[in-house]
Amino acid sequence: MATKTQETKTPEAKTLEKSTTSTSEKKMEVDNAVVDKNEMKNSSLHKFFVSSLKDIYFAENAIVDALTKMEEAATTEELKEAFEDHQLQTRKHISRLEKVFKLIEEKPEKKECEAIKGIIKEGEEIIKSTEEGSMTRDAALIIAAQKVEHYEIATYGGLAQLAITMGHDKVADLLEKTLQEEEDTDYNLTEIAETFINFDAEQED
């Protein structure tokens, strides 16, 4: 009766096995192609992706403060509630972005966004230049808010596609969820404007 001999591994073989396992853990599939994670993180596209995430992370935080001012300046309860709801939603977007950073093993950081700073400044000028308690102010505030939404829609749409390209499927799902919510907010603002605010503003002297 033959006895089964237990295979023993030399220290060199164990080291090679550990090295092979470690290397495989650093690999990922992108469109059926195997890509080294370290190479991916050092790529120009990844660096741009991270920079853009930091940009929108700054923007979302700035938008929270801007929405507080817009809510206080709004005339109608409908618009005040819309701004309040969007502020709560924006806080969720910030939390979601922090999850995105974690998934790609990057630290959540803000990169100053000149674009959103300009849009927010324009909104502040609208508040100063329109009459308090007027429907004209509400109509103008809706336009200002939609400029913010369109910036976010363009950013999240582009980032979601980049995430898909780089094989970050979970990240893409999170970004697409935020994108859908931004589009819904934009639609809701249009509904508020078209229902009565624009018409009432047109009747003002």
PDB file of C-alpha atoms in Angstrom:
ATOM      1  CA  MET A   1       0.000   0.000   0.000  1.00  0.00           C
ATOM      2  CA  ALA A   2       1.499   3.270  -1.110  1.00  0.00           C
ATOM      3  CA  THR A   3       1.675   6.038   1.417  1.00  0.00           C
ATOM      4  CA  LYS A   4       0.872   9.626   0.457  1.00  0.00           C
ATOM      5  CA  THR A   5       3.848  11.824   1.064  1.00  0.00           C
ATOM      6  CA  GLN A   6       3.153  15.345   2.305  1.00  0.00           C
ATOM      7  CA  GLU A   7       4.616  17.963   0.011  1.00  0.00           C
ATOM      8  CA  THR A   8       6.994  20.283   1.787  1.00  0.00           C
ATOM      9  CA  LYS A   9       7.744  23.723   0.490  1.00  0.00           C
ATOM     10  CA  THR A  10      11.128  25.339   0.690  1.00  0.00           C
ATOM     11  CA  PRO A  11      11.412  28.868   2.109  1.00  0.00           C
ATOM     12  CA  GLU A  12      12.125  30.057  -1.453  1.00  0.00           C
ATOM     13  CA  ALA A  13       8.905  28.475  -2.740  1.00  0.00           C
ATOM     14  CA  LYS A  14       6.854  30.028   0.072  1.00  0.00           C
ATOM     15  CA  THR A  15       8.330  33.441  -0.675  1.00  0.00           C
ATOM     16  CA  LEU A  16       7.522  33.056  -4.381  1.00  0.00           C
ATOM     17  CA  GLU A  17       3.918  32.017  -3.585  1.00  0.00           C
ATOM     18  CA  LYS A  18       3.439  34.996  -1.261  1.00  0.00           C
ATOM     19  CA  SER A  19       4.904  37.327  -3.871  1.00  0.00           C
ATOM     20  CA  THR A  20       2.593  35.933  -6.570  1.00  0.00           C
ATOM     21  CA  THR A  21      -0.468  36.323  -4.318  1.00  0.00           C
ATOM     22  CA  SER A  22       0.519  39.861  -3.384  1.00  0.00           C
ATOM     23  CA  THR A  23       0.989  40.772  -7.023  1.00  0.00           C
ATOM     24  CA  SER A  24      -2.391  39.322  -8.043  1.00  0.00           C
ATOM     25  CA  GLU A  25      -4.134  41.380  -5.357  1.00  0.00           C
ATOM     26  CA  LYS A  26      -2.777  44.511  -7.006  1.00  0.00           C
ATOM     27  CA  LYS A  27      -4.312  43.593 -10.357  1.00  0.00           C
ATOM     28  CA  MET A  28      -7.772  44.590 -11.562  1.00  0.00           C
ATOM     29  CA  GLU A  29      -9.789  43.924 -14.698  1.00  0.00           C
ATOM     30  CA  VAL A  30     -10.833  46.795 -16.951  1.00  0.00           C
ATOM     31  CA  ASP A  31     -12.810  45.730 -20.024  1.00  0.00           C
ATOM     32  CA  ASN A  32     -11.283  42.217 -19.832  1.00  0.00           C
ATOM     33  CA  ALA A  33      -7.769  43.673 -19.634  1.00  0.00           C
ATOM     34  CA  VAL A  34      -5.689  43.168 -16.505  1.00  0.00           C
ATOM     35  CA  VAL A  35      -4.355  46.443 -15.154  1.00  0.00           C
ATOM     36  CA  ASP A  36      -1.866  47.002 -12.360  1.00  0.00           C
ATOM     37  CA  LYS A  37      -3.455  49.122  -9.607  1.00  0.00           C
ATOM     38  CA  ASN A  38      -0.240  51.016  -8.980  1.00  0.00           C
ATOM     39  CA  GLU A  39       0.049  51.854 -12.661  1.00  0.00           C
ATOM     40  CA  MET A  40      -3.585  52.976 -12.663  1.00  0.00           C
ATOM     41  CA  LYS A  41      -3.049  55.304  -9.679  1.00  0.00           C
ATOM     42  CA  ASN A  42      -0.026  56.851 -11.380  1.00  0.00           C
ATOM     43  CA  SER A  43      -1.822  57.408 -14.677  1.00  0.00           C
ATOM     44  CA  SER A  44      -2.688  60.908 -15.857  1.00  0.00           C
ATOM     45  CA  LEU A  45      -6.373  59.977 -16.100  1.00  0.00           C
ATOM     46  CA  HIS A  46      -6.526  58.806 -12.482  1.00  0.00           C
ATOM     47  CA  LYS A  47      -4.796  61.978 -11.297  1.00  0.00           C
ATOM     48  CA  PHE A  48      -7.268  64.098 -13.259  1.00  0.00           C
ATOM     49  CA  PHE A  49     -10.154  62.064 -11.846  1.00  0.00           C
ATOM     50  CA  VAL A  50      -8.987  62.615  -8.263  1.00  0.00           C
ATOM     51  CA  SER A  51      -8.393  66.320  -8.905  1.00  0.00           C
ATOM     52  CA  SER A  52     -11.927  66.668 -10.286  1.00  0.00           C
ATOM     53  CA  LEU A  53     -13.359  64.853  -7.270  1.00  0.00           C
ATOM     54  CA  LYS A  54     -11.595  67.321  -4.981  1.00  0.00           C
ATOM     55  CA  ASP A  55     -13.005  70.141  -7.090  1.00  0.00           C
ATOM     56  CA  ILE A  56     -16.626  68.974  -6.766  1.00  0.00           C
ATOM     57  CA  TYR A  57     -16.046  68.155  -3.085  1.00  0.00           C
ATOM     58  CA  PHE A  58     -15.142  71.813  -2.532  1.00  0.00           C
ATOM     59  CA  ALA A  59     -18.135  72.871  -4.628  1.00  0.00           C
ATOM     60  CA  GLU A  60     -20.652  70.773  -2.697  1.00  0.00           C
ATOM     61  CA  ASN A  61     -19.460  72.211   0.624  1.00  0.00           C
ATOM     62  CA  ALA A  62     -19.700  75.750  -0.745  1.00  0.00           C
ATOM     63  CA  ILE A  63     -23.195  75.055  -2.106  1.00  0.00           C
ATOM     64  CA  VAL A  64     -24.467  74.082   1.369  1.00  0.00           C
ATOM     65  CA  ASP A  65     -23.664  77.594   2.637  1.00  0.00           C
ATOM     66  CA  ALA A  66     -25.020  79.261  -0.496  1.00  0.00           C
ATOM     67  CA  LEU A  67     -28.355  77.435  -0.224  1.00  0.00           C
ATOM     68  CA  THR A  68     -28.832  78.770   3.313  1.00  0.00           C
ATOM     69  CA  LYS A  69     -28.574  82.336   1.993  1.00  0.00           C
ATOM     70  CA  MET A  70     -30.854  81.582  -0.946  1.00  0.00           C
ATOM     71  CA  GLU A  71     -33.484  80.030   1.298  1.00  0.00           C
ATOM     72  CA  GLU A  72     -33.475  83.105   3.538  1.00  0.00           C
ATOM     73  CA  ALA A  73     -33.759  85.414   0.528  1.00  0.00           C
ATOM     74  CA  ALA A  74     -36.565  83.516  -1.238  1.00  0.00           C
ATOM     75  CA  THR A  75     -40.086  84.950  -1.196  1.00  0.00           C
ATOM     76  CA  THR A  76     -42.378  81.941  -1.630  1.00  0.00           C
ATOM     77  CA  GLU A  77     -42.635  78.994   0.734  1.00  0.00           C
ATOM     78  CA  GLU A  78     -42.374  76.596  -2.227  1.00  0.00           C
ATOM     79  CA  LEU A  79     -38.951  77.916  -3.159  1.00  0.00           C
ATOM     80  CA  LYS A  80     -37.775  78.115   0.449  1.00  0.00           C
ATOM     81  CA  GLU A  81     -38.686  74.444   0.896  1.00  0.00           C
ATOM     82  CA  ALA A  82     -36.959  73.506  -2.367  1.00  0.00           C
ATOM     83  CA  PHE A  83     -33.737  75.160  -1.209  1.00  0.00           C
ATOM     84  CA  GLU A  84     -34.004  73.536   2.216  1.00  0.00           C
ATOM     85  CA  ASP A  85     -34.553  70.094   0.674  1.00  0.00           C
ATOM     86  CA  HIS A  86     -31.634  70.552  -1.675  1.00  0.00           C
ATOM     87  CA  GLN A  87     -29.367  71.579   1.167  1.00  0.00           C
ATOM     88  CA  LEU A  88     -30.153  68.307   2.962  1.00  0.00           C
ATOM     89  CA  GLN A  89     -29.562  66.434  -0.276  1.00  0.00           C
ATOM     90  CA  THR A  90     -26.246  68.224  -0.819  1.00  0.00           C
ATOM     91  CA  ARG A  91     -25.039  67.044   2.590  1.00  0.00           C
ATOM     92  CA  LYS A  92     -25.767  63.480   1.427  1.00  0.00           C
ATOM     93  CA  HIS A  93     -23.784  64.162  -1.740  1.00  0.00           C
ATOM     94  CA  ILE A  94     -20.813  65.235   0.378  1.00  0.00           C
ATOM     95  CA  SER A  95     -21.040  62.004   2.366  1.00  0.00           C
ATOM     96  CA  ARG A  96     -21.307  60.015  -0.853  1.00  0.00           C
ATOM     97  CA  LEU A  97     -18.198  61.701  -2.255  1.00  0.00           C
ATOM     98  CA  GLU A  98     -16.307  60.721   0.890  1.00  0.00           C
ATOM     99  CA  LYS A  99     -17.270  57.095   0.179  1.00  0.00           C
ATOM    100  CA  VAL A 100     -15.959  57.529  -3.371  1.00  0.00           C
ATOM    101  CA  PHE A 101     -12.610  58.766  -2.074  1.00  0.00           C
ATOM    102  CA  LYS A 102     -12.419  55.762   0.248  1.00  0.00           C
ATOM    103  CA  LEU A 103     -13.197  53.300  -2.540  1.00  0.00           C
ATOM    104  CA  ILE A 104     -10.301  54.588  -4.646  1.00  0.00           C
ATOM    105  CA  GLU A 105      -8.044  54.780  -1.588  1.00  0.00           C
ATOM    106  CA  GLU A 106      -7.644  58.553  -1.680  1.00  0.00           C
ATOM    107  CA  LYS A 107      -8.008  61.108   1.099  1.00  0.00           C
ATOM    108  CA  PRO A 108     -11.063  63.429   0.870  1.00  0.00           C
ATOM    109  CA  GLU A 109      -9.650  66.881   0.188  1.00  0.00           C
ATOM    110  CA  LYS A 110     -11.066  70.125  -1.168  1.00  0.00           C
ATOM    111  CA  LYS A 111      -9.580  71.814  -4.206  1.00  0.00           C
ATOM    112  CA  GLU A 112     -10.726  75.400  -4.637  1.00  0.00           C
ATOM    113  CA  CYS A 113     -13.240  75.578  -7.464  1.00  0.00           C
ATOM    114  CA  GLU A 114     -13.258  78.944  -9.206  1.00  0.00           C
ATOM    115  CA  ALA A 115     -16.256  77.987 -11.341  1.00  0.00           C
ATOM    116  CA  ILE A 116     -18.620  77.395  -8.419  1.00  0.00           C
ATOM    117  CA  LYS A 117     -17.266  80.434  -6.590  1.00  0.00           C
ATOM    118  CA  GLY A 118     -18.244  82.558  -9.588  1.00  0.00           C
ATOM    119  CA  ILE A 119     -21.723  81.044  -9.842  1.00  0.00           C
ATOM    120  CA  ILE A 120     -22.340  81.541  -6.112  1.00  0.00           C
ATOM    121  CA  LYS A 121     -21.108  85.133  -6.297  1.00  0.00           C
ATOM    122  CA  GLU A 122     -23.578  85.754  -9.114  1.00  0.00           C
ATOM    123  CA  GLY A 123     -26.359  84.415  -6.892  1.00  0.00           C
ATOM    124  CA  GLU A 124     -25.340  86.808  -4.121  1.00  0.00           C
ATOM    125  CA  GLU A 125     -25.457  89.714  -6.580  1.00  0.00           C
ATOM    126  CA  ILE A 126     -28.991  88.682  -7.554  1.00  0.00           C
ATOM    127  CA  ILE A 127     -30.094  88.916  -3.941  1.00  0.00           C
ATOM    128  CA  LYS A 128     -28.604  92.407  -3.660  1.00  0.00           C
ATOM    129  CA  SER A 129     -30.082  93.665  -6.929  1.00  0.00           C
ATOM    130  CA  THR A 130     -33.668  92.386  -6.568  1.00  0.00           C
ATOM    131  CA  GLU A 131     -36.416  93.652  -4.301  1.00  0.00           C
ATOM    132  CA  GLU A 132     -37.003  91.737  -1.091  1.00  0.00           C
ATOM    133  CA  GLY A 133     -40.330  89.904  -1.068  1.00  0.00           C
ATOM    134  CA  SER A 134     -40.742  90.106  -4.844  1.00  0.00           C
ATOM    135  CA  MET A 135     -41.499  87.294  -7.269  1.00  0.00           C
ATOM    136  CA  THR A 136     -38.822  88.714  -9.550  1.00  0.00           C
ATOM    137  CA  ARG A 137     -36.254  87.775  -6.898  1.00  0.00           C
ATOM    138  CA  ASP A 138     -37.614  84.212  -6.774  1.00  0.00           C
ATOM    139  CA  ALA A 139     -37.472  83.904 -10.559  1.00  0.00           C
ATOM    140  CA  ALA A 140     -33.882  85.128 -10.540  1.00  0.00           C
ATOM    141  CA  LEU A 141     -32.915  82.838  -7.660  1.00  0.00           C
ATOM    142  CA  ILE A 142     -34.252  79.827  -9.552  1.00  0.00           C
ATOM    143  CA  ILE A 143     -32.050  80.691 -12.528  1.00  0.00           C
ATOM    144  CA  ALA A 144     -29.050  81.091 -10.204  1.00  0.00           C
ATOM    145  CA  ALA A 145     -29.789  77.735  -8.555  1.00  0.00           C
ATOM    146  CA  GLN A 146     -30.150  76.012 -11.919  1.00  0.00           C
ATOM    147  CA  LYS A 147     -26.743  77.310 -13.001  1.00  0.00           C
ATOM    148  CA  VAL A 148     -25.358  75.495  -9.956  1.00  0.00           C
ATOM    149  CA  GLU A 149     -27.295  72.354 -10.913  1.00  0.00           C
ATOM    150  CA  HIS A 150     -26.052  72.416 -14.508  1.00  0.00           C
ATOM    151  CA  TYR A 151     -22.447  72.686 -13.327  1.00  0.00           C
ATOM    152  CA  GLU A 152     -22.976  69.703 -11.033  1.00  0.00           C
ATOM    153  CA  ILE A 153     -24.785  67.695 -13.717  1.00  0.00           C
ATOM    154  CA  ALA A 154     -21.919  68.210 -16.171  1.00  0.00           C
ATOM    155  CA  THR A 155     -19.323  67.315 -13.533  1.00  0.00           C
ATOM    156  CA  TYR A 156     -21.003  64.199 -12.144  1.00  0.00           C
ATOM    157  CA  GLY A 157     -21.909  62.965 -15.623  1.00  0.00           C
ATOM    158  CA  GLY A 158     -18.308  63.236 -16.780  1.00  0.00           C
ATOM    159  CA  LEU A 159     -16.870  61.704 -13.608  1.00  0.00           C
ATOM    160  CA  ALA A 160     -19.259  58.753 -13.761  1.00  0.00           C
ATOM    161  CA  GLN A 161     -18.104  57.951 -17.300  1.00  0.00           C
ATOM    162  CA  LEU A 162     -14.448  58.189 -16.274  1.00  0.00           C
ATOM    163  CA  ALA A 163     -15.126  55.840 -13.351  1.00  0.00           C
ATOM    164  CA  ILE A 164     -16.649  53.307 -15.758  1.00  0.00           C
ATOM    165  CA  THR A 165     -13.653  53.640 -18.104  1.00  0.00           C
ATOM    166  CA  MET A 166     -11.230  52.949 -15.245  1.00  0.00           C
ATOM    167  CA  GLY A 167     -13.199  49.978 -13.940  1.00  0.00           C
ATOM    168  CA  HIS A 168     -14.454  51.657 -10.756  1.00  0.00           C
ATOM    169  CA  ASP A 169     -17.971  50.230 -11.005  1.00  0.00           C
ATOM    170  CA  LYS A 170     -19.030  50.942  -7.397  1.00  0.00           C
ATOM    171  CA  VAL A 171     -17.745  54.495  -7.703  1.00  0.00           C
ATOM    172  CA  ALA A 172     -19.653  54.944 -10.960  1.00  0.00           C
ATOM    173  CA  ASP A 173     -22.871  53.763  -9.281  1.00  0.00           C
ATOM    174  CA  LEU A 174     -22.486  56.344  -6.497  1.00  0.00           C
ATOM    175  CA  LEU A 175     -21.715  59.165  -8.920  1.00  0.00           C
ATOM    176  CA  GLU A 176     -24.642  58.229 -11.173  1.00  0.00           C
ATOM    177  CA  LYS A 177     -26.991  58.244  -8.175  1.00  0.00           C
ATOM    178  CA  THR A 178     -25.940  61.801  -7.354  1.00  0.00           C
ATOM    179  CA  LEU A 179     -26.233  62.753 -11.028  1.00  0.00           C
ATOM    180  CA  GLN A 180     -29.853  61.552 -11.099  1.00  0.00           C
ATOM    181  CA  GLU A 181     -30.682  63.538  -7.962  1.00  0.00           C
ATOM    182  CA  GLU A 182     -29.143  66.702  -9.438  1.00  0.00           C
ATOM    183  CA  GLU A 183     -31.216  66.250 -12.596  1.00  0.00           C
ATOM    184  CA  ASP A 184     -34.364  65.764 -10.502  1.00  0.00           C
ATOM    185  CA  THR A 185     -33.644  68.973  -8.571  1.00  0.00           C
ATOM    186  CA  ASP A 186     -33.154  70.899 -11.800  1.00  0.00           C
ATOM    187  CA  TYR A 187     -36.496  69.593 -13.083  1.00  0.00           C
ATOM    188  CA  ASN A 188     -38.268  70.502  -9.837  1.00  0.00           C
ATOM    189  CA  LEU A 189     -36.930  74.063  -9.983  1.00  0.00           C
ATOM    190  CA  THR A 190     -38.247  74.408 -13.526  1.00  0.00           C
ATOM    191  CA  GLU A 191     -41.657  73.156 -12.365  1.00  0.00           C
ATOM    192  CA  ILE A 192     -41.779  75.737  -9.559  1.00  0.00           C
ATOM    193  CA  ALA A 193     -40.820  78.536 -11.931  1.00  0.00           C
ATOM    194  CA  GLU A 194     -43.304  77.574 -14.642  1.00  0.00           C
ATOM    195  CA  THR A 195     -46.224  76.872 -12.303  1.00  0.00           C
ATOM    196  CA  PHE A 196     -46.626  80.441 -11.062  1.00  0.00           C
ATOM    197  CA  ILE A 197     -43.443  82.318 -10.136  1.00  0.00           C
ATOM    198  CA  ASN A 198     -42.448  83.463 -13.623  1.00  0.00           C
ATOM    199  CA  PHE A 199     -46.018  84.564 -14.421  1.00  0.00           C
ATOM    200  CA  ASP A 200     -46.394  86.485 -11.149  1.00  0.00           C
ATOM    201  CA  ALA A 201     -42.978  88.105 -11.653  1.00  0.00           C
ATOM    202  CA  GLU A 202     -44.082  89.305 -15.090  1.00  0.00           C
ATOM    203  CA  GLN A 203     -47.030  91.125 -13.473  1.00  0.00           C
ATOM    204  CA  GLU A 204     -44.778  93.150 -11.162  1.00  0.00           C
ATOM    205  CA  ASP A 205     -43.939  96.738 -11.980  1.00  0.00           C
TER     206      ASP A 205
END
